[in-house]
Amino acid sequence: DAVGLSMSMADMEDPEVKGKKKRGRPGKQTASKKPRKTPADKAVGVSRGRGKANGVAQHNGDSSEPITLFEVVKLGKSAMQSVVDEWIESYKQDRDLALLDLINFFIQCSGCKGTVRIEMFRNMQNAEIIRKMTEEFDEDSGDYPLTMPGPMWKKFRYNFCEFICVLIRQCQYSIIYDEYMMDTVISLLTGLSDSQVRAFRHTSTLAAMKLMTALVNVALNLSIHQDNTQRQYEAERNKIAGKRANEKLELLLQKRKELQENQDEIENMMNSIFKGIFVHRYRDAIAEIRAICIEEIGVWMKMYSDAFLNDSYLKYVGWTLHDRQGEVRLKCLKALQNLYTNRELFPKLELFTNRFKDRIVSMTLDKEYDVAVEAIRLVTLILQGSEDALSNEDCENVYHLVYSAHRPVAVAAECEEIFDFLHEHAAYLVDSLWESSQELLKDWECMTELLLEEPVQGEELLSDRQESALIELTVCTIRQAAEAHPPVGRGTGKRVLTAKERKTQIDDKNKLTEHFIMALPMLLSKYQADSEKVANLLQIPQFFDLDVYSAGRMEKHLDALLKQIRLVVEKHIETDVLEACSKTYSILCSEEYTIMNRVDIARSQLIDEMTDRFAHSVEELLQEAEEADDDDIYNVLSTLKRLTAFHNAHDLTRWDLFSNCYRLLKAGIELGSMPEQIAVQALQCSHYSILWQLVKITEGAPSKVYNLRALSLATPDFAFSRVSNQRVQSIRSAQAFMLLCDLLMIFSHQLTTGSREGLQPLVFNPDGTLQNELLNFVLDHVFIDQDDESQSMEGDEEDEANKIEALHKRRNLLAAFCKLIIYDIVDMPAAADIFKHYMKYYNDYGDIIKETLSKTRQTDKILCAKTLILSLQQLFNELLQDQGPNLDRTSSHVSGIKELARRFALTFGLDQIKTREAVATLHKDGIEFAFKYQNSRGPDFPPINLAFLEVLSEFSSKLIRQDKKTVHSYLEKFMSESMSERREDVWLPLISYRNSLLTGGDEDHMSVTSGSSSKTGSVRSKKGRPPLHKKRVEEESSVEGSWLMRNDTLQTPSTLQTPQLTSTVLRENRPAEHMPDPDSEPGSENDFVHNPQMQMSWLSQQKMEEVSRKDRTAMNYIKSRSNQGVRQTVRGLMEDDAEPIFEDVMMSSRGQLEDMNEEFEDTMVIDLPPSRNRRERAELRPDFFDSAAMIEDESGFSMPMF
């Protein structure tokens, strides 16, 4: 025993033997023989001894050999243990020189060019040395070894960390306890970690954290040795007196004492590092430094859980879960995953779990997808370790993430409770499970067997809900296998498949085709009465490889499938089922497959029977007229629904369905007693008939253009009557409206473009009456109050879902009408009634109205501006009708109109040159409207609409300076002398508007080099920029010239693409028809008309009038251009000023500046709890952890960063 003990102690005291045994590398020499040195090792040895003068490494003439510790570690050519052993050897010879080498190693690893000399090391404090090194730091470069890119520096980081770990491991039995080496290193690293230089702080923190990790490992080994020694001591002491070895007891006591002293020393070192470095750097301003601290504390808690896995250390990880940087939050989650993986540690984590589980669950919705994935994995580990740790609500929040658009998040959240969470987004669930459970999901034989299984006594079968879920799951797995890409919205698009993936796709498609060719008819036979199940099952044939039918001689299974589809058509009238049957026939009838003839015969037989039945039932219904019973109505409706569904995907024109549909529509128009459901279905079927005939005409087939025109006119006429007569909240009238909008788009002016002039007789232009009816329908059915909508739900249990669906339908109605405005089918003034609802219904329709405004501005800026001012005038008139002429200008209604005007002004953007004429015209119309009606009480009272000028002033900032003066001159035409002198409150709108025009407007003739500024913006100097300004003015003048010479027609830009809203065909554009121009007062709605006699813009006319009033001294500027004609005169006036003062457009208040971004609103991402800043952390700490440590934490916190 004594011999064994002495050998054990010898092993512990000899670091070289211990280290070599532990590494177990083959070919290692024994402790008595030193290994043969390589040239690089010799160079290292030289650097430790004779290669130094005054403690500074010297070059030996061969620059290729590393001669400093930094260079050796950077190159990594030598084994790290041999490098450390060389340093230990030099430390034993001269510890000051060896420590100096180590100090310079840390300095150089930080990227500092300075060198610590021996006299500095011996005579200066650490703070003075660091200050000296900071002065020699290269501040011009922000890079240092830990941040430099490239594989060499990535390897350096690894070597740097390994060097520190090996150094402590090799010194753990003697040198670290000499109270010199470790004290010097820890003191240096503590000082560097408090430096303002980021490189020093980053490098020293990494070194200190790795040093701490190595010390934790030493402490763990000491703890194990202490436990072993204690057990040996107890065993020896419990022996009987005769067999007890007192010398051994003394040795064990001595060993235990020595181990305890070493343990105390290690604890002091760790406390110095933790309190001196960690508690300050875990909240450093640099995210990388914070991440290093959190990563290493996770290692300590896992490595030595008895000492570190407690609330005093876990609190730092918990607080940092709120870090503002995803990189740091990610390190927190991974550190916690390593702890929760070990179920033995769960009791120690219980308090932490209860305190921070809400935050962890919320992080599953983190904006950083990598963080969300790790958070889901952590929640899964917590749930696996303790089912009671999380509530059912917490679990469901994670389960629903399988439908996330981000695939890694969905895969991480995969769950087994498929039936409990399956809904209409089952495709996303399947995609989430595809990688981990692909073979199970492609076990279609098992799924089919479960679905076709007959009830047996004593066995529990699937419920109806589970059968529906399993069928939907089966269809989604078939789609995933056949298409081999994620569902829409998940991923960046269809990527190119690899050869292996392509082969797997082909194999899967063949496998599912061979199986379901036989199984699908049986499934349809069993579930043919269930519309939901049948609609899903009928999607399967579109993923077949249809060549298998003929190649595998499986025509009998095709006949069985066609028979079942026919039975389904005869049994159901649900739209989704009929559309699925129609689509299946369409796929099976593809001309590229040999089975086409067989399927076409079956389809024709089915259509023949339905057509005969339809014709017979229509005759009976029309004969019975008002005496028709429910059976007559049902026979017509059911057959018409089937034919309409088939007509959508198949050309049934040879069956002439339009004739009977037209008879129904005509009877409905004349008698007004046609059931609405039949009328809408007839309208839909007629719509498809027209489209198919139009397709034939455009493809060059023999056509009857005039017959088609009669058909196309009859359908809009009936749709119009349906819209006008059924102006109630009805789904049917909404469908008629959508069809009417589609037909107006299809048969609009674009029909003749692309060398199709022969189709001109088919063009249909809606008259004013039809346009008004369409607008009234939108106003009645789209812009409705929430209370009206709630009443229309009639207390449905799924109220929220119904509201969302109703909103979606209303958005479609509005989009269909706005599309007609954009493409100049409905006159643009109609948009005024839409624009005025922009603020009130912003949440529901703001995006549609904004897009409409943008597109109409592209069509005609001036007409769009007139539409905007008209919408404001309408709102103002409505307010006058409600409140009378004495408006309360402080009321919320007036503020609402002003806010809408401000939003409209923002849409003009910052380029005032492009919108110059439009804004000026807007002010002209607004001024005319304000002075349109005089006050009946006399001229001493303000005009009735004068308060509108307060609304108009919201657009003044969009006028450039010279135009402000022109508009002001136009305003003075309407003002009497007495008006300009009035200062009463009722005249404040006029005063306010005049001031908004005078701001910057009187500075037109200011010296351009004065540099003076107005109240709202500074005047830019033209000096030094004439070429650029001249070029811009010439470009703008050319634009104005084209505007002056244009006629009274509008040309829709050819680049305007058709929005994908409701129509079914490609739209094109054509010049708009002449707009009506009846005589009317200025400022009325009819003032939208472009006067054919007007050869220049209103703004130019005002400038000409202003010129004629000036004396000749003010005309010198344009005399030189008098021989260039009127257009050059106008252009010269526009050049009268410097480039536009964009400062005038900017707003002073912070809130207004934020509102300028209103046009650029984006879909908001999910809003997580804000990251805790340093002050907020202080509020978190006392509620759960010990506050004593936090008092120490506050030191050195607010230091400035380099």
mmCIF file of C-alpha atoms in Angstrom, residues 44 47-49 52 54-57 67-73 80 83-92 94-112 114-118 121 126 129 133 156 159-169 171 175-176 178 180-189 192 200 203-204 207-208 211:
data_model
loop_
_atom_site.group_PDB
_atom_site.id
_atom_site.type_symbol
_atom_site.label_atom_id
_atom_site.label_comp_id
_atom_site.label_asym_id
_atom_site.label_seq_id
_atom_site.Cartn_x
_atom_site.Cartn_y
_atom_site.Cartn_z
ATOM 1 C CA VAL A 44 11.537 28.400 -30.010
ATOM 2 C CA SER A 47 13.778 32.584 -28.376
ATOM 3 C CA ARG A 48 13.430 31.559 -24.751
ATOM 4 C CA GLY A 49 17.097 31.913 -23.938
ATOM 5 C CA LYS A 52 16.600 37.478 -26.208
ATOM 6 C CA ASN A 54 16.554 42.684 -22.649
ATOM 7 C CA GLY A 55 13.683 40.304 -22.877
ATOM 8 C CA VAL A 56 12.916 41.082 -26.542
ATOM 9 C CA ALA A 57 12.914 38.341 -29.144
ATOM 10 C CA ILE A 67 11.207 33.068 -33.143
ATOM 11 C CA THR A 68 8.343 34.359 -30.959
ATOM 12 C CA LEU A 69 5.658 32.478 -29.124
ATOM 13 C CA PHE A 70 2.995 34.358 -31.159
ATOM 14 C CA GLU A 71 4.526 33.245 -34.460
ATOM 15 C CA VAL A 72 4.827 29.636 -33.306
ATOM 16 C CA VAL A 73 1.174 29.529 -32.281
ATOM 17 C CA MET A 80 1.056 22.530 -28.783
ATOM 18 C CA VAL A 83 5.532 24.340 -27.334
ATOM 19 C CA VAL A 84 4.193 24.522 -23.786
ATOM 20 C CA ASP A 85 6.885 22.152 -22.489
ATOM 21 C CA GLU A 86 9.563 24.422 -23.968
ATOM 22 C CA TRP A 87 7.989 27.416 -22.258
ATOM 23 C CA ILE A 88 7.843 25.557 -18.913
ATOM 24 C CA GLU A 89 11.504 24.700 -19.285
ATOM 25 C CA SER A 90 12.389 28.336 -19.885
ATOM 26 C CA TYR A 91 10.202 29.334 -16.915
ATOM 27 C CA LYS A 92 12.183 27.052 -14.664
ATOM 28 C CA ASP A 94 14.267 32.360 -15.701
ATOM 29 C CA ARG A 95 10.675 32.950 -14.796
ATOM 30 C CA ASP A 96 10.771 36.702 -15.518
ATOM 31 C CA LEU A 97 11.944 36.200 -19.094
ATOM 32 C CA ALA A 98 9.439 33.386 -19.608
ATOM 33 C CA LEU A 99 6.586 35.490 -18.256
ATOM 34 C CA LEU A 100 7.718 38.399 -20.376
ATOM 35 C CA ASP A 101 7.475 36.124 -23.405
ATOM 36 C CA LEU A 102 3.952 35.132 -22.351
ATOM 37 C CA ILE A 103 2.931 38.768 -21.809
ATOM 38 C CA ASN A 104 4.167 39.759 -25.246
ATOM 39 C CA PHE A 105 2.290 36.759 -26.620
ATOM 40 C CA PHE A 106 -1.027 38.194 -25.382
ATOM 41 C CA ILE A 107 -0.095 41.702 -26.565
ATOM 42 C CA GLN A 108 0.828 40.483 -30.052
ATOM 43 C CA CYS A 109 -2.271 38.259 -30.278
ATOM 44 C CA SER A 110 -4.287 41.478 -29.861
ATOM 45 C CA GLY A 111 -2.692 42.916 -32.972
ATOM 46 C CA CYS A 112 -0.526 45.431 -31.103
ATOM 47 C CA GLY A 114 4.370 47.297 -29.367
ATOM 48 C CA THR A 115 6.649 45.108 -27.224
ATOM 49 C CA VAL A 116 6.986 44.936 -23.449
ATOM 50 C CA ARG A 117 10.660 45.060 -22.425
ATOM 51 C CA ILE A 118 12.229 43.509 -19.337
ATOM 52 C CA PHE A 121 8.011 44.414 -16.771
ATOM 53 C CA ASN A 126 0.225 46.636 -15.357
ATOM 54 C CA ILE A 129 2.258 48.886 -19.357
ATOM 55 C CA MET A 133 0.881 49.504 -25.367
ATOM 56 C CA PHE A 156 -4.941 30.748 -35.155
ATOM 57 C CA ASN A 159 -4.391 27.288 -31.641
ATOM 58 C CA PHE A 160 -4.658 30.271 -29.302
ATOM 59 C CA CYS A 161 -7.355 28.579 -27.214
ATOM 60 C CA GLU A 162 -5.555 25.243 -27.268
ATOM 61 C CA PHE A 163 -2.301 26.840 -26.094
ATOM 62 C CA ILE A 164 -3.986 28.274 -22.987
ATOM 63 C CA CYS A 165 -5.684 24.974 -22.141
ATOM 64 C CA VAL A 166 -2.489 22.940 -22.587
ATOM 65 C CA LEU A 167 -0.498 25.515 -20.593
ATOM 66 C CA ILE A 168 -2.757 25.132 -17.548
ATOM 67 C CA ARG A 169 -2.921 21.371 -17.936
ATOM 68 C CA CYS A 171 1.310 23.467 -15.078
ATOM 69 C CA ILE A 175 3.738 26.065 -11.370
ATOM 70 C CA ILE A 176 0.192 27.433 -11.018
ATOM 71 C CA ASP A 178 3.800 29.310 -7.078
ATOM 72 C CA TYR A 180 3.698 34.261 -9.293
ATOM 73 C CA MET A 181 2.852 32.918 -12.725
ATOM 74 C CA MET A 182 -0.946 32.852 -12.370
ATOM 75 C CA ASP A 183 -1.078 36.116 -10.427
ATOM 76 C CA THR A 184 0.847 37.852 -13.204
ATOM 77 C CA VAL A 185 -1.263 36.398 -16.014
ATOM 78 C CA ILE A 186 -4.631 37.017 -14.344
ATOM 79 C CA SER A 187 -3.629 40.554 -13.412
ATOM 80 C CA LEU A 188 -2.565 41.284 -16.994
ATOM 81 C CA LEU A 189 -5.743 39.809 -18.537
ATOM 82 C CA LEU A 192 -6.506 44.266 -20.762
ATOM 83 C CA PHE A 200 -7.274 44.152 -26.182
ATOM 84 C CA THR A 203 -8.480 38.942 -26.978
ATOM 85 C CA SER A 204 -8.003 39.109 -23.209
ATOM 86 C CA ALA A 207 -7.952 34.145 -23.083
ATOM 87 C CA ALA A 208 -9.428 34.656 -19.620
ATOM 88 C CA LEU A 211 -8.094 30.058 -18.765
#
